[in-house]
């Protein structure tokens, strides 16, 4: 059914720390690698070895410049499905292929039912759904549903591929429906942001804003010049310099 | 948004067919005596061809058209599903009307009753088509109160011109002469108000709210996530027609409104030209509507493009 379930107590999602993300794209690459070989795979590539390679990815890392002058900074911004509570990508689906799970809030596509009408991708303001031209169905982030419940894995590994691979620990996975969970506390401490809140999709994932920086370049300008560690001249002129400086 | 030819053809062609049915339902009771069977065969045949051809064309938009039947299942939440259900119901009603009117020449009351049901279902189908677009919040040019009136009035105007075409082809005066020109003018006014409204839209969604970084200052894209255009950029970021939008609007107005009005007026003044003028007005106007529908997609901008281009919306 494409009518949305009553939101359950468990709302699994990601918290992405924009203060820490270094924009290395490892999350996007490991996402592609895991999912192209996992239950959702293969994720099609078009002309992968040509000048204009394209293909289906669940996660894309943008880089932005924010602010001007000394207050300006570079912010790396991974973008994937936010597993919204009010997921209109689900309600517009004419076939029932799009669904939101009541038990954990994950938004999924049943690829055996999808007719590839693309309407769900139009309904998603975050650009999180990508059409697979080779298979003729829509694709999206599964929150690695085939990893996070895999009891054959050690418990520490039962996290989405993007979270497990992030070398900077900028990505966190957990239950945002539980106010006592690590991710919820992180969101509360750092004033985690929902994207495009004005559209009313009520996304589950949160982004932690960059921390306030120091006073910027002006701090360096005021620091005292360093003492030279080498004598400034050698030979006769150096001897003269040292003699006159004394 | 990328203007997919299959969807443009579907919305324009089904609009013609359903518009004809709406007007048949309204004006059959006003006709003096039993309605002409040849006119019924031509007009219903045309309407069925437009709707059937349009529905077939729409399945070309699907990645897996062999699963299209599944789209009838989610009518509780999805306007696309509702449109599918209503389209099939109205096709059944139109088939029954074809049986009752040109094939069996059933009693007038039976024809009028079937036509009324087919007309109501047709209006509901066009409204459901428009609601698919009307309900999409990420696309401000569609998510507004003018989208549904545009689809309904353009369907009525196209239907009026093509009913006159069927009348001219069979030598039957069915619609009063003023009906089609008035409907064309009405559609033109509603579409002009749509453009006026949507040109002045100020979106609350910016790259600042899309990234959550707006409070820190102006947000500018620095590096894109990938080197080649992906699905989102190709589907949501189509910009070719937008450069020529003003010119294309004039072409749509010229072919869709001015040309049919001038042809009808010229036909009224020179009786020898009347038939050919009416036969020409409908196809010319339909080319105008095709341009209008192309613009409906090409001018629409999706907020997801903000991630790639800060001023996209």
XYZ file of C-alpha atoms in Angstrom:
559
model
C 0.000 0.000 0.000
C 1.234 3.466 -0.820
C -0.723 5.148 1.947
C 1.759 6.039 4.678
C 1.812 3.933 7.857
C 1.211 5.475 11.271
C 4.742 6.487 12.284
C 6.225 3.831 14.539
C 8.468 4.373 17.545
C 11.606 3.373 15.615
C 12.808 5.851 12.980
C 16.119 4.652 11.602
C 18.198 7.246 9.837
C 21.500 9.003 9.379
C 23.062 12.001 11.058
C 25.708 13.654 8.891
C 28.188 16.026 10.474
C 28.977 18.790 7.980
C 31.668 20.092 10.338
C 33.656 16.893 9.946
C 32.923 15.720 6.387
C 36.050 16.181 4.263
C 34.334 15.493 0.936
C 36.377 12.365 0.121
C 33.378 10.622 -1.557
C 34.263 7.335 0.175
C 30.654 7.026 1.448
C 29.318 7.403 -2.097
C 31.810 4.892 -3.509
C 31.226 2.289 -0.804
C 27.467 2.802 -1.141
C 27.725 2.056 -4.844
C 29.986 -0.915 -4.235
C 27.819 -2.458 -1.532
C 24.524 -1.921 -3.281
C 25.617 -2.944 -6.753
C 26.542 -6.324 -5.279
C 23.778 -6.470 -2.653
C 20.046 -7.090 -2.781
C 19.391 -3.818 -4.640
C 22.010 -4.516 -7.292
C 23.242 -4.324 -9.859
C 23.091 -0.548 -10.095
C 23.484 0.201 -13.790
C 26.337 2.202 -15.230
C 26.113 3.847 -18.617
C 29.345 4.320 -20.606
C 31.493 3.875 -17.476
C 34.768 4.032 -19.411
C 33.876 6.930 -21.743
C 34.292 10.672 -21.348
C 30.776 11.134 -19.893
C 30.280 8.275 -17.430
C 26.850 8.091 -15.806
C 24.982 5.619 -13.667
C 22.744 5.024 -10.681
C 24.099 6.164 -7.311
C 22.218 6.389 -4.010
C 24.557 8.948 -2.500
C 26.168 12.031 -4.081
C 28.644 14.381 -2.401
C 28.350 18.079 -3.292
C 30.825 20.763 -2.238
C 29.688 24.302 -1.510
C 31.251 27.628 -0.616
C 29.355 29.314 2.199
C 29.711 32.919 3.319
C 32.162 35.560 2.188
C 35.563 36.906 3.176
C 37.126 35.708 6.426
C 33.807 34.041 7.391
C 33.756 32.033 4.153
C 34.182 28.279 4.292
C 33.966 25.155 2.158
C 31.280 22.682 3.200
C 31.048 19.160 1.791
C 27.506 17.919 1.590
C 26.566 14.253 1.054
C 23.032 13.930 -0.330
C 20.920 10.758 -0.174
C 17.400 9.643 0.759
C 16.256 11.219 4.040
C 13.586 8.532 4.754
C 10.897 11.181 5.333
C 7.939 10.652 7.673
C 5.726 12.368 5.111
C 7.263 10.578 2.120
C 5.249 11.826 -0.855
C 7.396 9.671 -3.139
C 5.429 6.813 -1.573
C 1.918 8.272 -1.763
C 2.212 9.251 -5.463
C 3.258 5.716 -6.477
C 0.447 4.177 -8.561
C 1.542 0.553 -8.128
C 2.448 0.083 -4.487
C 6.119 -0.439 -5.387
C 7.128 2.512 -3.193
C 6.646 1.847 0.478
C 7.512 3.146 3.922
C 8.026 0.477 6.535
C 6.017 0.899 9.720
C 8.552 -0.991 11.854
C 11.607 1.212 11.216
C 10.551 4.027 8.862
C 12.809 2.929 5.977
C 11.516 3.985 2.531
C 12.005 1.215 -0.033
C 11.105 0.291 -3.604
C 9.793 -3.150 -4.518
C 11.560 -3.446 -7.851
C 9.429 -6.400 -8.959
C 6.335 -4.166 -8.940
C 7.764 -0.797 -10.092
C 6.574 0.232 -13.585
C 9.208 2.971 -13.968
C 6.748 5.891 -14.327
C 9.287 8.197 -12.585
C 6.556 10.085 -10.701
C 8.161 9.327 -7.303
C 11.372 11.042 -8.437
C 9.313 14.115 -9.356
C 7.682 14.066 -5.915
C 11.042 13.950 -4.068
C 12.431 17.459 -3.467
C 15.831 16.066 -2.471
C 16.667 14.374 -5.772
C 17.204 11.133 -3.877
C 15.660 8.746 -6.413
C 17.405 7.799 -9.625
C 15.876 5.932 -12.566
C 17.735 2.851 -13.770
C 17.515 2.969 -17.569
C 18.841 -0.565 -18.030
C 16.377 -2.250 -15.662
C 13.511 0.211 -16.248
C 12.763 0.765 -12.541
C 13.412 3.465 -9.958
C 16.284 3.034 -7.477
C 17.007 4.583 -4.101
C 18.938 4.295 -0.836
C 17.773 1.290 1.213
C 19.610 2.417 4.365
C 21.476 -0.865 3.665
C 18.504 -2.833 4.949
C 20.396 -5.959 3.868
C 23.325 -5.078 6.213
C 21.796 -3.501 9.290
C 19.706 -6.576 10.166
C 22.297 -9.159 9.086
C 22.840 -11.269 12.184
C 25.777 -13.040 10.552
C 27.747 -9.809 10.945
C 29.375 -8.676 14.174
C 27.055 -6.109 15.760
C 29.459 -3.226 15.176
C 29.250 -3.836 11.427
C 25.453 -3.694 11.278
C 25.441 -0.151 9.968
C 24.941 1.199 6.432
C 27.972 0.908 4.141
C 28.397 4.695 3.970
C 28.627 4.892 7.783
C 31.033 1.978 8.086
C 33.412 3.439 5.518
C 33.531 7.122 6.513
C 37.204 7.712 7.452
C 36.363 10.907 9.341
C 33.397 9.504 11.316
C 31.191 12.204 9.888
C 28.272 9.798 9.375
C 26.234 8.260 12.177
C 23.425 5.715 12.061
C 20.771 5.121 14.669
C 17.194 5.457 15.862
C 16.069 9.067 15.596
C 12.728 8.101 17.097
C 14.424 7.377 20.435
C 15.329 10.668 22.168
C 17.948 8.873 24.279
C 19.851 7.392 21.318
C 23.348 8.647 20.474
C 22.150 10.148 17.184
C 19.218 11.938 18.818
C 21.474 13.401 21.500
C 23.925 14.527 18.829
C 21.089 16.265 16.991
C 19.903 17.914 20.213
C 23.412 19.086 21.201
C 24.384 20.447 17.817
C 20.984 21.736 16.615
C 20.790 19.204 13.790
C 18.989 20.478 10.718
C 16.176 19.053 8.578
C 16.510 19.927 4.880
C 13.778 22.043 3.209
C 11.559 21.948 6.322
C 9.179 24.404 4.623
C 7.987 21.705 2.188
C 6.640 19.552 5.021
C 8.189 16.189 4.080
C 9.489 15.772 7.666
C 12.765 14.014 6.813
C 14.256 11.588 9.352
C 17.923 12.225 8.527
C 19.574 15.250 10.124
C 22.614 17.324 9.211
C 24.842 18.841 11.900
C 25.909 22.360 10.875
C 29.586 23.390 10.725
C 30.754 24.619 14.157
C 31.417 28.336 14.579
C 35.003 29.025 13.528
C 37.557 31.248 15.350
C 38.026 34.833 14.320
C 39.415 33.642 11.004
C 42.401 35.080 9.111
C 42.686 38.190 11.287
C 44.015 36.018 14.152
C 46.991 35.005 12.023
C 47.655 38.573 10.909
C 48.129 39.694 14.511
C 50.476 36.873 15.540
C 54.120 37.997 16.008
C 56.633 37.347 13.239
C 58.763 34.283 13.911
C 62.430 34.691 14.833
C 64.725 33.596 12.016
C 66.283 30.240 12.820
C 69.201 30.722 10.406
C 71.601 33.632 10.327
C 70.372 35.937 7.625
C 73.675 36.366 5.814
C 76.953 34.548 5.415
C 80.438 35.664 4.399
C 81.655 39.248 4.713
C 78.201 40.876 4.562
C 76.890 38.491 7.196
C 79.851 39.309 9.485
C 79.203 43.034 8.908
C 75.462 42.563 9.630
C 76.121 40.714 12.895
C 78.777 43.289 13.894
C 76.437 46.231 13.298
C 73.414 44.483 14.884
C 75.206 43.750 18.072
C 11.362 19.338 -16.193
C 12.188 17.188 -19.182
C 9.286 17.420 -21.656
C 8.718 13.757 -22.520
C 6.995 13.484 -25.903
C 4.893 10.492 -24.806
C 3.390 12.445 -21.890
C 2.811 15.587 -23.984
C 1.004 13.560 -26.669
C -1.031 11.746 -24.018
C -2.239 14.841 -22.177
C -3.064 16.746 -25.388
C -4.772 13.848 -27.214
C -6.742 12.605 -24.204
C -7.721 16.230 -23.489
C -9.255 16.454 -26.976
C -11.176 13.192 -26.582
C -12.419 13.875 -23.059
C -13.270 17.482 -23.974
C -15.439 16.215 -26.844
C -17.254 13.865 -24.465
C -17.870 16.622 -21.900
C -19.467 18.785 -24.608
C -21.472 15.897 -26.085
C -22.902 15.242 -22.627
C -23.856 18.907 -22.262
C -25.241 19.547 -25.742
C -26.873 16.228 -26.753
C -29.998 17.052 -24.672
C -30.201 20.449 -26.458
C -30.157 18.931 -29.965
C -33.469 18.974 -31.780
C -34.659 15.437 -32.466
C -32.525 12.286 -32.446
C -28.849 13.000 -32.954
C -27.284 12.207 -36.313
C -25.735 8.714 -36.312
C -22.960 9.514 -38.792
C -21.938 12.534 -36.700
C -22.010 10.270 -33.649
C -19.805 7.687 -35.354
C -17.249 10.294 -36.510
C -17.104 12.268 -33.266
C -17.008 9.216 -30.964
C -14.542 7.445 -33.261
C -12.292 10.501 -33.136
C -12.617 10.773 -29.354
C -11.864 7.074 -28.864
C -8.851 7.290 -31.184
C -7.489 10.306 -29.288
C -7.993 8.744 -25.848
C -6.826 5.263 -26.834
C -3.820 6.596 -28.748
C -2.983 8.913 -25.862
C -3.139 6.112 -23.299
C -0.944 3.903 -25.490
C 1.504 6.775 -25.902
C 1.625 7.286 -22.131
C 2.788 3.701 -21.594
C 5.845 4.541 -23.740
C 6.927 6.729 -20.816
C 7.163 3.679 -18.545
C 10.331 1.740 -17.870
C 8.317 -1.500 -17.563
C 5.133 -0.998 -19.654
C 4.206 -4.701 -19.335
C 3.457 -4.031 -15.659
C 1.180 -1.043 -16.416
C -1.895 -2.866 -15.050
C -0.431 -2.527 -11.567
C -1.081 1.221 -11.765
C -4.806 0.602 -11.127
C -4.192 -0.607 -7.568
C -3.203 2.448 -5.491
C -6.146 4.805 -6.142
C -6.452 5.481 -2.411
C -3.323 7.656 -2.364
C -2.056 8.221 -5.907
C -3.537 10.635 -8.456
C -1.760 8.725 -11.234
C -3.556 5.574 -10.156
C -6.886 7.445 -9.918
C -6.303 8.795 -13.424
C -5.724 5.256 -14.698
C -8.901 3.924 -13.079
C -11.001 6.880 -14.297
C -9.529 6.629 -17.818
C -10.595 3.003 -18.109
C -14.058 3.682 -16.616
C -14.637 6.552 -19.033
C -13.446 4.390 -21.958
C -16.083 1.818 -20.992
C -18.748 4.555 -20.827
C -17.684 5.922 -24.225
C -17.795 2.417 -25.722
C -21.353 2.014 -24.347
C -22.297 5.408 -25.813
C -20.897 4.303 -29.179
C -23.036 1.192 -28.932
C -26.172 3.104 -27.938
C -25.881 6.000 -30.365
C -24.294 5.311 -33.786
C -24.501 1.499 -33.693
C -27.933 0.710 -32.172
C -29.611 4.145 -32.385
C -31.124 3.532 -28.950
C -33.877 5.804 -27.532
C -32.790 9.430 -27.009
C -33.043 9.180 -23.196
C -30.706 6.173 -23.172
C -28.138 8.006 -25.366
C -28.338 11.151 -23.233
C -27.960 9.227 -19.983
C -24.936 7.283 -21.247
C -23.429 10.517 -22.622
C -23.925 12.229 -19.260
C -22.066 9.438 -17.451
C -19.277 9.424 -20.053
C -19.007 13.228 -19.857
C -18.763 13.237 -16.060
C -16.136 10.500 -16.054
C -14.220 12.374 -18.775
C -14.168 15.583 -16.736
C -13.000 13.592 -13.702
C -10.216 11.961 -15.746
C -8.895 15.305 -17.031
C -9.036 16.707 -13.489
C -7.139 13.649 -12.192
C -4.448 14.121 -14.870
C -4.050 17.739 -13.788
C -3.997 16.732 -10.103
C -0.950 14.525 -10.750
C 0.952 17.744 -11.490
C -0.967 19.945 -9.066
C 0.001 17.714 -6.138
C 3.797 17.868 -6.655
C 5.182 20.306 -4.065
C 8.758 20.364 -5.427
C 7.550 21.940 -8.690
C 6.057 25.362 -7.946
C 4.890 25.936 -11.534
C 2.588 22.929 -11.183
C 1.726 23.046 -7.489
C -0.752 25.936 -7.731
C -4.468 26.576 -8.143
C -4.263 27.345 -11.887
C -3.035 23.939 -13.079
C -6.385 22.112 -12.890
C -8.434 24.938 -14.525
C -5.849 25.076 -17.345
C -6.189 21.373 -18.127
C -10.009 21.472 -17.958
C -10.512 24.615 -20.073
C -7.955 23.559 -22.692
C -9.627 20.134 -22.935
C -13.010 21.836 -23.401
C -11.683 24.263 -26.031
C -9.927 21.486 -27.977
C -13.024 19.301 -27.660
C -15.238 22.111 -28.982
C -13.037 22.708 -32.035
C -12.851 18.989 -32.858
C -16.632 18.528 -32.407
C -17.071 21.357 -34.928
C -14.575 19.528 -37.120
C -16.668 16.342 -36.909
C -19.761 18.452 -37.662
C -18.149 20.029 -40.729
C -16.922 16.629 -41.909
C -20.420 15.113 -41.706
C -22.433 18.221 -42.590
C -24.137 18.412 -39.190
C -24.483 21.569 -37.074
C -24.166 20.202 -33.574
C -22.624 22.841 -31.311
C -24.021 26.384 -31.485
C -21.437 28.380 -33.491
C -20.369 30.562 -30.591
C -19.499 27.678 -28.233
C -16.047 26.692 -29.527
C -14.731 30.281 -29.898
C -15.968 31.160 -26.385
C -14.271 28.052 -24.945
C -11.041 28.936 -26.794
C -11.141 32.452 -25.330
C -11.867 31.065 -21.857
C -8.902 28.682 -22.078
C -6.690 31.539 -23.292
C -7.677 33.724 -20.327
C -7.116 30.915 -17.810
C -3.720 30.039 -19.326
C -2.709 33.722 -19.319
C -3.626 33.883 -15.617
C -1.588 30.689 -15.041
C 1.459 32.301 -16.650
C 0.905 35.555 -14.751
C 0.675 33.690 -11.456
C 3.596 31.318 -12.047
C 5.936 34.007 -13.450
C 5.556 35.943 -10.204
C 6.220 32.981 -7.891
C 8.745 33.556 -5.126
C 9.888 30.196 -3.774
C 10.502 29.873 -0.040
C 12.875 27.041 -0.921
C 16.417 28.168 -1.708
C 19.823 26.535 -1.759
C 20.039 27.863 1.815
C 17.089 25.749 3.029
C 18.021 22.853 0.721
C 21.432 22.515 2.404
C 20.460 23.972 5.778
C 23.485 26.256 5.431
C 21.614 29.491 4.632
C 22.134 30.891 8.134
C 25.919 30.851 7.598
C 25.800 33.096 4.532
C 25.346 32.813 0.822
C 25.702 29.220 -0.445
C 27.464 28.715 -3.798
C 28.070 25.378 -5.571
C 31.837 24.748 -5.690
C 32.337 21.171 -6.907
C 29.582 18.982 -8.380
C 29.378 15.351 -7.153
C 29.994 13.908 -10.611
C 31.481 14.969 -13.919
C 28.675 13.962 -16.310
C 24.965 14.845 -16.107
C 23.016 12.248 -14.075
C 19.335 11.285 -14.071
C 18.331 14.158 -11.780
C 20.015 16.761 -13.999
C 18.564 15.280 -17.199
C 15.041 14.798 -15.822
C 14.681 17.918 -13.648
C 17.059 20.330 -15.323
C 15.912 20.473 -18.918
C 16.471 24.061 -20.035
C 16.408 24.213 -23.832
C 12.886 25.519 -24.278
C 13.156 27.942 -21.381
C 15.534 30.139 -23.353
C 12.818 30.524 -25.979
C 9.867 30.511 -23.587
C 8.535 33.972 -24.525
C 8.651 33.180 -28.237
C 7.055 29.766 -27.739
C 4.264 31.310 -25.644
C 3.479 33.650 -28.564
C 3.510 30.682 -30.971
C 1.170 28.729 -28.646
C -1.163 31.739 -28.396
C -1.047 32.380 -32.147
C -1.751 28.801 -33.197
C -3.931 27.786 -30.265
C -6.069 30.909 -29.882
C -5.703 33.541 -32.621
C -5.647 31.199 -35.633
C -8.801 29.217 -34.742
C -10.683 32.425 -33.787
C -9.728 34.145 -37.065
C -10.645 31.018 -39.050
C -14.066 30.778 -37.392
C -14.724 34.492 -37.952
C -13.578 34.292 -41.577
C -15.795 31.225 -42.091
C -18.758 33.081 -40.620
C -18.240 36.036 -42.979
C -17.582 34.028 -46.171
C -20.012 31.068 -46.227
C -18.121 29.429 -49.116
C -15.054 29.128 -46.898
C -16.914 28.076 -43.754
C -16.420 24.323 -44.002
C -12.726 24.433 -44.847
C -12.112 27.063 -42.149
C -13.678 24.846 -39.464
C -11.841 21.778 -40.771
C -8.567 23.719 -40.512
C -9.184 25.387 -37.121
C -9.040 22.226 -34.959
C -5.714 20.780 -36.209
C -4.018 24.212 -36.155
C -5.216 24.836 -32.606
C -3.991 21.387 -31.555
C -0.469 22.265 -32.730
C -0.733 25.337 -30.503
C -1.838 23.175 -27.564
C 1.109 20.833 -28.176
C 3.450 23.842 -27.871
C 1.615 24.952 -24.721
C 1.997 21.482 -23.187
C 5.692 21.374 -24.136
C 6.115 24.650 -22.254
C 4.139 23.333 -19.277
C 6.935 20.805 -18.769
C 9.954 22.735 -20.051
C 9.219 25.840 -17.959
C 8.641 23.854 -14.772
C 11.599 23.816 -12.389
C 12.244 21.253 -9.680
C 13.766 22.221 -6.323
C 16.223 19.279 -6.478
C 18.123 21.254 -9.142
C 19.020 23.774 -6.418
C 21.710 21.336 -5.263
C 23.381 21.725 -8.654
C 22.556 25.304 -9.506
C 21.870 27.755 -6.701
C 19.524 29.925 -8.788
C 17.663 27.037 -10.422
C 14.262 27.779 -8.867
